[in-house]
Coordinates of N, CA and C and ligand atoms in Angstrom, one line a residue:
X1 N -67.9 -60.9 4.0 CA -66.8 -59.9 4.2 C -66.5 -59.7 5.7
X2 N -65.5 -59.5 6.1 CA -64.7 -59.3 7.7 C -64.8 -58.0 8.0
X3 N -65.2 -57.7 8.9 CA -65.3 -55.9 9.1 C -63.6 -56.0 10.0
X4 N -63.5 -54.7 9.3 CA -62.2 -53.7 9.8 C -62.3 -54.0 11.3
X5 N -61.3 -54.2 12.0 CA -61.1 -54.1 13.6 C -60.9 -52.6 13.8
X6 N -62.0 -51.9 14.4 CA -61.9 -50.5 14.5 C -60.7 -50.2 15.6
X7 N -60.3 -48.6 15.2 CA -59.1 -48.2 15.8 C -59.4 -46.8 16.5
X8 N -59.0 -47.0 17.9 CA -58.8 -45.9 18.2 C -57.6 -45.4 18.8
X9 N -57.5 -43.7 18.3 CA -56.3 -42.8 18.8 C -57.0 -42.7 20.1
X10 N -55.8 -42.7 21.1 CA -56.0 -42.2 22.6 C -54.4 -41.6 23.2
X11 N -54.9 -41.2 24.0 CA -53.5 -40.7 25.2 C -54.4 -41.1 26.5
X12 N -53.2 -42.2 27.0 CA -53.1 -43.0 28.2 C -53.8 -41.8 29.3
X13 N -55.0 -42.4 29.8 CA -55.9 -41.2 31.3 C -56.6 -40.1 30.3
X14 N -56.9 -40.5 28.9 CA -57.2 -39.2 28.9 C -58.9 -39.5 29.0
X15 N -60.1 -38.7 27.8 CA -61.1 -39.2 27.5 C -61.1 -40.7 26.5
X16 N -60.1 -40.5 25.9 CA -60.3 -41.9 25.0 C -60.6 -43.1 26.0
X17 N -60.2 -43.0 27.2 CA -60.4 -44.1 28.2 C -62.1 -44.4 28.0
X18 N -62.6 -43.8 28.1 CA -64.3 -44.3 28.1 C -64.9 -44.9 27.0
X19 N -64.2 -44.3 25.7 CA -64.7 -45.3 24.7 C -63.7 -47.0 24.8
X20 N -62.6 -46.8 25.5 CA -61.7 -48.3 25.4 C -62.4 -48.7 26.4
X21 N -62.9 -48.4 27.8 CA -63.9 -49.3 28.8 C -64.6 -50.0 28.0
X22 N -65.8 -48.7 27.4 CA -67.1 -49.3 26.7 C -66.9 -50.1 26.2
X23 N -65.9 -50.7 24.5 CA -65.5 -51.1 24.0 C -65.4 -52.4 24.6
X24 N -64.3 -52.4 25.9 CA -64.3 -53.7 26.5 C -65.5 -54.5 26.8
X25 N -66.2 -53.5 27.6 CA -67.5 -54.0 28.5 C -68.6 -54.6 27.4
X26 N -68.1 -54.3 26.1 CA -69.2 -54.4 25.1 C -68.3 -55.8 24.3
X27 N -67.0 -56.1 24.0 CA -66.4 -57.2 23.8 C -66.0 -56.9 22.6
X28 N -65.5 -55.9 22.3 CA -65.3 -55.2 20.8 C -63.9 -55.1 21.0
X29 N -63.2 -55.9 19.8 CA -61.6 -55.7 19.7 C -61.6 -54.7 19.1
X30 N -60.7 -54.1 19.6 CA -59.6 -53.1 19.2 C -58.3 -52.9 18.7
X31 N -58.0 -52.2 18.2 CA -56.3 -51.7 18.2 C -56.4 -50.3 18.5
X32 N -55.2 -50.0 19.3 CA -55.2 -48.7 20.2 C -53.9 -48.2 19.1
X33 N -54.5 -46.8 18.5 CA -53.2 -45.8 18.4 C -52.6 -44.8 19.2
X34 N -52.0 -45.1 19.9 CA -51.4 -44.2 20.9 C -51.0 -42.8 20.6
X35 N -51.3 -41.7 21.3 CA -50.2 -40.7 20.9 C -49.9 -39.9 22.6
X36 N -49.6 -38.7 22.6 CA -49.3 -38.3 23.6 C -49.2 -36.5 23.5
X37 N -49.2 -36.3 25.2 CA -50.2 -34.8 25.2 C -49.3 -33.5 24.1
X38 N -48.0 -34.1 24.8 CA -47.2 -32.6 24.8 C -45.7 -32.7 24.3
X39 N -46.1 -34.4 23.4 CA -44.6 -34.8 22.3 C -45.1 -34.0 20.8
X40 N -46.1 -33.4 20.3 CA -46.8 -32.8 19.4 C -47.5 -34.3 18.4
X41 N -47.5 -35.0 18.7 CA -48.1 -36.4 17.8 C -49.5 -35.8 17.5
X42 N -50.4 -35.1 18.1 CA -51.9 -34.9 17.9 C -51.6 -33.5 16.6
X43 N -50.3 -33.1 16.3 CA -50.3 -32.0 15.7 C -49.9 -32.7 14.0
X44 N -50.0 -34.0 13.9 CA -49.2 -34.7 12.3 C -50.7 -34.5 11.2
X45 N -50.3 -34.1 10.7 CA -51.3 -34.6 9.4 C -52.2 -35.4 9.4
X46 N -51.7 -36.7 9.5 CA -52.6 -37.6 9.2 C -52.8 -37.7 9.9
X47 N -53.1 -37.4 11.4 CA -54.2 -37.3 12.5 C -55.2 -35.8 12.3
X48 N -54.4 -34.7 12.0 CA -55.3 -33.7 11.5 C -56.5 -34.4 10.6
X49 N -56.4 -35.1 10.1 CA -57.6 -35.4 9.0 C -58.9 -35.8 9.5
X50 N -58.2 -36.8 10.4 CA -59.2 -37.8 11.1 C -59.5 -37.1 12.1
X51 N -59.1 -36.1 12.9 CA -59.3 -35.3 14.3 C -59.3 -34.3 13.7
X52 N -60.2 -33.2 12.7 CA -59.9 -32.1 13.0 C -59.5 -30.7 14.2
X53 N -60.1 -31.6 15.4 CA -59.9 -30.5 16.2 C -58.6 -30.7 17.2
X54 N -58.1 -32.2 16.9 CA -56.4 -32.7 17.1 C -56.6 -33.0 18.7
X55 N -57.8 -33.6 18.8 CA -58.3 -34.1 20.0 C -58.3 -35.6 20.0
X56 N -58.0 -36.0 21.5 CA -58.4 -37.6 21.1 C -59.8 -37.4 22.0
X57 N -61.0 -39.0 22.2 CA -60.6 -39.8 21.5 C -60.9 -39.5 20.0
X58 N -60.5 -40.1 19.0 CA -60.8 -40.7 17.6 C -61.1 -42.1 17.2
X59 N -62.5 -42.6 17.1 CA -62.4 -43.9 16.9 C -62.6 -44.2 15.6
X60 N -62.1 -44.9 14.5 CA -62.2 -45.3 13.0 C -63.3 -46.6 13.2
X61 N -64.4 -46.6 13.1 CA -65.3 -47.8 13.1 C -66.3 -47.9 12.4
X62 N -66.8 -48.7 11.7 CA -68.0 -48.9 10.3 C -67.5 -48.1 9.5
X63 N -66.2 -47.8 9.4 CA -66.3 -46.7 7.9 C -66.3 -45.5 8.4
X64 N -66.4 -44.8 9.2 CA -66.8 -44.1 9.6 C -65.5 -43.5 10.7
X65 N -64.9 -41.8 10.8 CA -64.3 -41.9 12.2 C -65.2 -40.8 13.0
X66 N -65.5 -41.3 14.2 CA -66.0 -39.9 15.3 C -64.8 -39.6 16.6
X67 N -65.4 -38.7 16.6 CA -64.2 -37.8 17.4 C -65.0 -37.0 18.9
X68 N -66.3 -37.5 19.0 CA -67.0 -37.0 20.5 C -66.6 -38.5 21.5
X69 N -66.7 -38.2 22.6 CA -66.6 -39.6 23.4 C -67.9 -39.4 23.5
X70 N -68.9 -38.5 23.8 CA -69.9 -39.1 23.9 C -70.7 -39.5 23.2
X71 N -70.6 -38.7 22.2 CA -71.3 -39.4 20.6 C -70.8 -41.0 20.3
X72 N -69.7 -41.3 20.7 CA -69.5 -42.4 20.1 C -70.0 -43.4 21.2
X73 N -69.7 -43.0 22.3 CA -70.2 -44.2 23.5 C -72.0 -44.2 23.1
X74 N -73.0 -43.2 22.7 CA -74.3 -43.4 22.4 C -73.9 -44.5 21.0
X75 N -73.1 -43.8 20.1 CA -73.1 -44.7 18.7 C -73.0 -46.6 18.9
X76 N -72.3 -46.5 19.6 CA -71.4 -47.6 20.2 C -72.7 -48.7 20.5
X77 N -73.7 -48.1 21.6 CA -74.3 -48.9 22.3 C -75.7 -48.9 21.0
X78 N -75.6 -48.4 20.5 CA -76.7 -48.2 19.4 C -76.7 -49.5 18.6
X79 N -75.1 -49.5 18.1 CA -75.3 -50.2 17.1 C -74.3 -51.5 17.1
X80 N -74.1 -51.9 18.8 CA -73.8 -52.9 19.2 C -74.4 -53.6 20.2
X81 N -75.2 -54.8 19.5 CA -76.6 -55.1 20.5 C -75.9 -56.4 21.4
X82 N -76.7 -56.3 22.5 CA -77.0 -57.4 23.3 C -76.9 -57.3 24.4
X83 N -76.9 -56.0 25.1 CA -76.2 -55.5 26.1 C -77.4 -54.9 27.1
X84 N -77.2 -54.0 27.7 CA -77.9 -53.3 28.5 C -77.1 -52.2 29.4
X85 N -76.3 -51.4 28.4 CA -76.1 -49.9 28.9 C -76.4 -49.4 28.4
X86 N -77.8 -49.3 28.0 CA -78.1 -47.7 28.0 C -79.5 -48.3 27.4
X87 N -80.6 -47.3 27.9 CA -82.0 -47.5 28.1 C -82.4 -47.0 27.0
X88 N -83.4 -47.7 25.9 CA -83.7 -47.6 24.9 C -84.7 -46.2 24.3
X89 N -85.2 -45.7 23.3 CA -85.5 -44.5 23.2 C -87.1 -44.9 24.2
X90 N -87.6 -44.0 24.5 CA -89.1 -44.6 24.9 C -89.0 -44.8 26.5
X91 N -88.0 -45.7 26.6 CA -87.6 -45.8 28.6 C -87.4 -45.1 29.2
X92 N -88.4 -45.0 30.3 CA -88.5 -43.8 31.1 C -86.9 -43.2 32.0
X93 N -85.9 -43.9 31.7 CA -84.6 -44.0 32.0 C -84.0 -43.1 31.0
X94 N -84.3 -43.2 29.7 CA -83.8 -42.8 28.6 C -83.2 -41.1 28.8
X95 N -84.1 -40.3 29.5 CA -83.6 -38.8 29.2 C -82.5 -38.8 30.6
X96 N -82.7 -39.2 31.3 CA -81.4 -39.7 32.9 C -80.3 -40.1 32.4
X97 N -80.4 -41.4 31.6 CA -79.0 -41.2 30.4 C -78.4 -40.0 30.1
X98 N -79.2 -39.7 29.2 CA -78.7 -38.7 28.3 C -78.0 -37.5 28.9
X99 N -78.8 -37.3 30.0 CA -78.2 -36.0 30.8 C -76.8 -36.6 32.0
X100 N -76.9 -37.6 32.3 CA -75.7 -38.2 32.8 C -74.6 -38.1 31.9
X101 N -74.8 -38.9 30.7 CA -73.6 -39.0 29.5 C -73.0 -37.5 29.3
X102 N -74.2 -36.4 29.1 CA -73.4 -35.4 28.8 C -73.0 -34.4 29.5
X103 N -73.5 -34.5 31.6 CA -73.0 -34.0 32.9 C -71.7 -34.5 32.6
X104 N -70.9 -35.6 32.3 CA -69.8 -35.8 32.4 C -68.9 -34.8 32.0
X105 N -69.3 -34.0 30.9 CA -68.4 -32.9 29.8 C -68.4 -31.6 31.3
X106 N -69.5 -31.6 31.8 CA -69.5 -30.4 32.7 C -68.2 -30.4 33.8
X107 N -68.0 -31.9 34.2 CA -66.6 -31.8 34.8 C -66.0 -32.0 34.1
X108 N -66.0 -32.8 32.9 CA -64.8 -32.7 31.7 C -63.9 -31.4 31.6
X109 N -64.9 -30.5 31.5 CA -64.3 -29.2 31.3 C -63.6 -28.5 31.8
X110 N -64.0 -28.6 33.2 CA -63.9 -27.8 34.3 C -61.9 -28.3 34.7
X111 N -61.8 -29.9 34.6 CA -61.0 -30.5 34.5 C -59.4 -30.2 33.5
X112 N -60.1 -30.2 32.4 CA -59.5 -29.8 31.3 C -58.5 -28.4 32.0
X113 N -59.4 -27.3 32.6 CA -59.3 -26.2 32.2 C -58.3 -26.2 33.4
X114 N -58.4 -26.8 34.4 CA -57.5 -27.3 35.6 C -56.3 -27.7 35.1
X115 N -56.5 -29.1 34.5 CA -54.8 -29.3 34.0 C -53.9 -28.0 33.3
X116 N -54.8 -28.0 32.3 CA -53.7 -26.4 31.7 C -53.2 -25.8 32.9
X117 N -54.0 -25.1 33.8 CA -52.8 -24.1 34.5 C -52.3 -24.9 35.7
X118 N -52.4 -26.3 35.8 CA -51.7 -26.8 36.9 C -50.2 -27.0 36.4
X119 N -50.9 -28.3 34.7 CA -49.9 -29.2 34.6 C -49.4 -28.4 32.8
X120 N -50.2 -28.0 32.4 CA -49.3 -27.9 30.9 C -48.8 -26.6 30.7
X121 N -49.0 -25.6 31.6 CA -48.4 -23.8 30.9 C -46.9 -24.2 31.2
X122 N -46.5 -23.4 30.1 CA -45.0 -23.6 30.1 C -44.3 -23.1 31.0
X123 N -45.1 -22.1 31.5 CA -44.4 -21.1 32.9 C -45.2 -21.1 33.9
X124 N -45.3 -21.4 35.1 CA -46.3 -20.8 36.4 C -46.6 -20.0 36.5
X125 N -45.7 -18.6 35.9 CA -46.1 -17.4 35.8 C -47.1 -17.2 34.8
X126 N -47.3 -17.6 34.2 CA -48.6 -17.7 32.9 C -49.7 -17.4 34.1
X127 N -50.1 -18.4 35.2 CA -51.5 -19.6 35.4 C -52.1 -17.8 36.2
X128 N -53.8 -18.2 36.6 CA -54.5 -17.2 36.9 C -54.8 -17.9 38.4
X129 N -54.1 -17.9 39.3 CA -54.8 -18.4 40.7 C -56.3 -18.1 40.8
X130 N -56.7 -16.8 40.4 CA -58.4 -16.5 40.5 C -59.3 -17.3 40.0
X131 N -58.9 -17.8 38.7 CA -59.3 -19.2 38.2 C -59.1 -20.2 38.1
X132 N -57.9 -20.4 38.5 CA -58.0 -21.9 39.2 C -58.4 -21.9 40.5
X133 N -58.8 -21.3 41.5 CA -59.6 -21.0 42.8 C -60.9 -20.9 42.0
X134 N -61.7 -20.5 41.2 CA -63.0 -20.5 40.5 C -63.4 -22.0 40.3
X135 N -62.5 -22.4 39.6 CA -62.6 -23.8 38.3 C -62.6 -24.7 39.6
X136 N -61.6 -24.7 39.9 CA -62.1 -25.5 41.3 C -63.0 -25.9 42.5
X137 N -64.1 -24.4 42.5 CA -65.3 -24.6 43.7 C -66.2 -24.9 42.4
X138 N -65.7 -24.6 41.5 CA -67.3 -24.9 39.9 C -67.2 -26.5 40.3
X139 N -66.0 -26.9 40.4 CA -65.9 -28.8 40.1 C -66.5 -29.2 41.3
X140 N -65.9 -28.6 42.4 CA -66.4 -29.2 43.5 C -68.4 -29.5 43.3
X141 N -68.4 -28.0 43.1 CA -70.1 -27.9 43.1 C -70.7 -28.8 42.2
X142 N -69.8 -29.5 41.4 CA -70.4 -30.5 39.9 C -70.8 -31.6 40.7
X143 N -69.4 -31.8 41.8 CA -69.3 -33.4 42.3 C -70.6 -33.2 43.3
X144 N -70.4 -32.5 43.8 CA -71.7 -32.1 45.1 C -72.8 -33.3 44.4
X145 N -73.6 -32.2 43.0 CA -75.0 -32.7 42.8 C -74.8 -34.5 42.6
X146 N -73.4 -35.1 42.2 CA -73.2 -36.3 41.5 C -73.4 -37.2 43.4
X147 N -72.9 -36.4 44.0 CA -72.6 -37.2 45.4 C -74.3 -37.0 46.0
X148 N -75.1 -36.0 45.5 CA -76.6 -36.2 46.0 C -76.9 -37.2 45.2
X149 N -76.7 -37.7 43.9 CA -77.5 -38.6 42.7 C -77.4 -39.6 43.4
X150 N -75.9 -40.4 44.1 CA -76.2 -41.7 44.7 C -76.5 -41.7 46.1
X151 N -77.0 -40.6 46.6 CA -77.7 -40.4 48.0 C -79.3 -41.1 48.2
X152 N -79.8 -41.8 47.7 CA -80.5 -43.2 47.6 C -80.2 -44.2 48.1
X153 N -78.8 -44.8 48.0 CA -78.5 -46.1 47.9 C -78.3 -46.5 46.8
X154 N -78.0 -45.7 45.9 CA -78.3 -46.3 44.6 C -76.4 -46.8 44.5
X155 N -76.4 -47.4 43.6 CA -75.0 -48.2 43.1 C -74.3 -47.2 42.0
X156 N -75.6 -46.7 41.3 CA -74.7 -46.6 39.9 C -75.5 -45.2 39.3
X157 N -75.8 -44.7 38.1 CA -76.2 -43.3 38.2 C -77.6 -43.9 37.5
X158 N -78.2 -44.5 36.9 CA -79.3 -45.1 37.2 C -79.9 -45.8 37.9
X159 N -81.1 -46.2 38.6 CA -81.8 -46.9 39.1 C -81.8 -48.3 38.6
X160 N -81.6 -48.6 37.7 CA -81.6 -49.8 36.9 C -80.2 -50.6 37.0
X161 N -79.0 -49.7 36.8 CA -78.2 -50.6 37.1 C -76.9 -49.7 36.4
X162 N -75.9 -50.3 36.3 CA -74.4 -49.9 35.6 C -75.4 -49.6 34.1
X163 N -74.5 -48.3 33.7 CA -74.6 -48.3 32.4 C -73.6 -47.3 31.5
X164 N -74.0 -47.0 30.3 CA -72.9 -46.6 29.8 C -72.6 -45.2 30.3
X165 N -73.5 -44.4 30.7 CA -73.3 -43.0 31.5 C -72.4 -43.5 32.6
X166 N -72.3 -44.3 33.8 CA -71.0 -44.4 34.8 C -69.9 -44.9 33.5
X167 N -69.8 -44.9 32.3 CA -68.5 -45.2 31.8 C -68.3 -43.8 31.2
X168 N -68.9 -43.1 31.0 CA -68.6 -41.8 31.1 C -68.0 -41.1 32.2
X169 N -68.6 -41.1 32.9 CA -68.9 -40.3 34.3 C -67.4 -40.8 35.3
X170 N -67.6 -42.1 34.9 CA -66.2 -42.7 35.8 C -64.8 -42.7 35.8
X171 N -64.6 -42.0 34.9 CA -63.2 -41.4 34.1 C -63.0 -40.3 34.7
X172 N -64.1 -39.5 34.5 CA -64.6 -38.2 34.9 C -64.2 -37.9 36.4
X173 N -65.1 -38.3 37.0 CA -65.0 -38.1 38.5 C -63.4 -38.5 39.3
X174 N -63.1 -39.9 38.4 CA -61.2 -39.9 39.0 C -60.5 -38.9 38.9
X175 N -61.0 -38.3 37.3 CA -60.0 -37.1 37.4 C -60.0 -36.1 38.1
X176 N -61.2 -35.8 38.6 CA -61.4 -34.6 39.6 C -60.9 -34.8 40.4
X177 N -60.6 -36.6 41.1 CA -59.9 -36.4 42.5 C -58.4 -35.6 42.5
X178 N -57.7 -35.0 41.6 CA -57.1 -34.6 41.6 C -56.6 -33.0 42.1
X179 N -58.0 -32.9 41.8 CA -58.3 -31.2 42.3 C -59.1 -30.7 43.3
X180 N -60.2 -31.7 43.8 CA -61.2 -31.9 44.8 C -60.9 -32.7 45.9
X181 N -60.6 -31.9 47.0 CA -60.6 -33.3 48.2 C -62.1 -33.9 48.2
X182 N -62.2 -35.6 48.1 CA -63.4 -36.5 48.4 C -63.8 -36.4 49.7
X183 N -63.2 -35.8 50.6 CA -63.5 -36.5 52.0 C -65.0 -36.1 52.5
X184 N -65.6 -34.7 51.3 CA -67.2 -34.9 51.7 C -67.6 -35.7 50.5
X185 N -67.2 -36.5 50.3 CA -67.7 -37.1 48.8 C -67.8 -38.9 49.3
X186 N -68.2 -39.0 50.5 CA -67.8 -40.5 50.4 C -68.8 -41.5 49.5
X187 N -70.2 -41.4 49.0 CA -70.3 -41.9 48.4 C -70.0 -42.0 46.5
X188 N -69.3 -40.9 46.3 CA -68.2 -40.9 45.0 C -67.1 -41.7 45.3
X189 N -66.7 -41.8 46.5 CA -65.4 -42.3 46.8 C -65.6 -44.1 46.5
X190 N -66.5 -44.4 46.9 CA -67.6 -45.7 46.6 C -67.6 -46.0 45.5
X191 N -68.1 -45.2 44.6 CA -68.2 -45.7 43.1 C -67.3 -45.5 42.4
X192 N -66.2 -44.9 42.6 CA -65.4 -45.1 41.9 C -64.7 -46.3 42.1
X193 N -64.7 -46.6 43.6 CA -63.7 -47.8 43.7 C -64.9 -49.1 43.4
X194 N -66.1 -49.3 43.0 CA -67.6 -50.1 42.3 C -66.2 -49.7 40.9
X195 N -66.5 -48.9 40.6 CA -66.4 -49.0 38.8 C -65.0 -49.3 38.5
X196 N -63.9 -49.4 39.2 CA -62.7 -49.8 38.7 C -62.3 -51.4 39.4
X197 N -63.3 -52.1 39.8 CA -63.2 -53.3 39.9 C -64.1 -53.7 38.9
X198 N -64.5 -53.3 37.8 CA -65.2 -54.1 37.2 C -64.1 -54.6 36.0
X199 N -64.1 -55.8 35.9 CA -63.2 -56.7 34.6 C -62.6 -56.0 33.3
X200 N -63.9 -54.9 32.7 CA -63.8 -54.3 31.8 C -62.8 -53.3 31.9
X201 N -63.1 -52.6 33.0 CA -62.0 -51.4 33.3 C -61.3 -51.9 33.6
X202 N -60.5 -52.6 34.0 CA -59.1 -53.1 34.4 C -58.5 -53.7 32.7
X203 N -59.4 -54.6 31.9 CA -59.0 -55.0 30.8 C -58.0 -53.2 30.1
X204 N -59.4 -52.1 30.1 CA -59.1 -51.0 29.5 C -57.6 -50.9 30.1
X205 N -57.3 -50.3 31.8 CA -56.3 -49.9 32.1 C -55.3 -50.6 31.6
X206 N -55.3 -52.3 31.4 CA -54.5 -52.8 31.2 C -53.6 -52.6 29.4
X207 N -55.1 -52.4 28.9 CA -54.3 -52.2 27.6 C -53.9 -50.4 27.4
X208 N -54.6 -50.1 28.2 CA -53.8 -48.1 28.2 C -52.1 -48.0 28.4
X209 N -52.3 -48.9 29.8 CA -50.7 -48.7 30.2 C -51.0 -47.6 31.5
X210 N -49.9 -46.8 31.8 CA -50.2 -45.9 32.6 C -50.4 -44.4 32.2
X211 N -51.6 -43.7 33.2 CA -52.0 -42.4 32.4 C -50.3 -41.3 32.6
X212 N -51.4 -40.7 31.8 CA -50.1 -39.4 31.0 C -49.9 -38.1 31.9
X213 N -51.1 -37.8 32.8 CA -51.7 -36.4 33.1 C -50.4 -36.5 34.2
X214 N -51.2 -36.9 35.8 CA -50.8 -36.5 36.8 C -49.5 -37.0 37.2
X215 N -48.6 -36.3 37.9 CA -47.2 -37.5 38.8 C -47.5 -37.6 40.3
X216 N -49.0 -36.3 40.7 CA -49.2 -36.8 42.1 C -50.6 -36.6 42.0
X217 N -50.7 -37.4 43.6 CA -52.0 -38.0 43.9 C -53.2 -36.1 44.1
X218 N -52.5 -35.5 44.0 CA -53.4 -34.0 44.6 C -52.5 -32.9 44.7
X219 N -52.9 -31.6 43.7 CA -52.8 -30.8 43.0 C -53.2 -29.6 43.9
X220 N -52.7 -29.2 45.0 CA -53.3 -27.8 46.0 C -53.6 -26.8 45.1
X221 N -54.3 -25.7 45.6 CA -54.4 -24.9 44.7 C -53.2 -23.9 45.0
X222 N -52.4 -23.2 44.3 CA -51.5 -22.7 44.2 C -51.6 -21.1 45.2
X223 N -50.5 -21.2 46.3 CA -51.1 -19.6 47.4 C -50.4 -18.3 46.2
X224 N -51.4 -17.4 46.3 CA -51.5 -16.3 45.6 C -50.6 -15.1 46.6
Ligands
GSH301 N1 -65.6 -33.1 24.1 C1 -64.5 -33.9 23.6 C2 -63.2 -33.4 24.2 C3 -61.9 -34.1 23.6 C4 -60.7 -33.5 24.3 O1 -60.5 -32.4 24.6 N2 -59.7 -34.5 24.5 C5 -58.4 -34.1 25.1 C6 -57.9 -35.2 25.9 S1 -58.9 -35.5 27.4 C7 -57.4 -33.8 24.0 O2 -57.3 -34.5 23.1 N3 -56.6 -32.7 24.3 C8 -55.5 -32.4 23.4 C9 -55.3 -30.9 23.3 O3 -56.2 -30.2 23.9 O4 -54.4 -30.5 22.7 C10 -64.7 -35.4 23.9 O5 -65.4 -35.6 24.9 O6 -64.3 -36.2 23.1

């Protein structure tokens, strides 16, 4: 029997980008269902089912759909072998993973909570300058610890090498450049420009298209 070519819902720059890297880096076809932030596509029905929480990403794969990026980038490497992103249970690497893959959500968040009152309130007058001046030094302080992790020399967020936490993390940290000047961050500024030369992420960008979020390169914080 042929297994299903799994599918995933995304919007172009969003999180679904990490599972379409992985996916590449791992050699797994795809079909991408597209939707988009703020045409209401994430609000239809038959994405309700499969997304309860009307979030992308959503990947449909083994029968099965998951709806975490990071659960699925662990599922992913779990149960597609031959690789080497991500350190087996037992390897003293193993719990550095785990806390990497899921640090990514801590600027995820922080990010998330950014766009809303930069890019999505319907009115400016809505947005909370106090908090977006908060959410902002919170991210900065995220990047700090990430800019001490490769203060080694290190390449990548393990010692060991590329793995599936920088395809987490690497999505992640672009987006911040949005809201964080890099200019004390040079060695983030490094890996990001390490992780978007790699074949895989450019395959992903190439089948994304272009992201949805920003129209400029940096987002000031708005004078009160
Ligand atoms: N923790 C979830 C978050 C998913 C999430 O919030 N995705 C955003 C795009 S980056 C989304 O679908 N937002 C749509 C909305 O908030 O309406 C994950 O990592 O998969």
């Amino acid at each position: 029997m042929t297994e299903a070519k799994p599918i995933l819902h995304s919007i172009a720059g969003s999180r679904s980008f990490r599972v379409l890297w992985l996916l590449c880096e791992l050699g797994v076809d795809v079909d991408l269902q597209p939707y988009q932030i703020t045409d209401g596509s994430l609000q239809q029905d038959a994405f309700k089912v499969l997304s309860p929480a009307r979030r992308v990403p959503a990947l449909e794969i083994d029968g099965i759909t998951l709806i975490e990026s990071g659960a699925t980038v662990q599922y992913l490497c779990e149960t597609r072998m031959g690789h080497s992103l991500m350190p087996a249970v037992g390897d003293p690497e193993r719990a550095e993973w785990l806390q990497w893959i899921h640090y990514s959500e801590t600027l995820g968040v922080a990010i998330q909570n950014l766009n809303m009152q930069h890019l999505f309130l319907p009115d400016p007058a809505m947005r909370s300058i106090p908090v977006m001046g908060i959410e902002t030094k919170r991210l900065a302080i995220a990047l700090k610890a990430l800019e001490a992790r490769l203060a080694d020399g290190r390449d990548f967020l393990l010692a060991s090498g590329f793995s599936s936490a920088d395809v987490m993390m690497g999505f992640t940290v672009t987006a911040a450049s949005h809201y964080v000047h890099f200019d004390a961050f040079p060695r983030l500024v490094a890996y990001q420009d390490r992780l978007a030369e790699r074949p895989a992420y450019r395959q992903a960008q190439q089948m994304e298209g272009p992201q949805q979020f920003y129209t400029r390169d940096f987002y000031e914080l708005p004078q009160g």
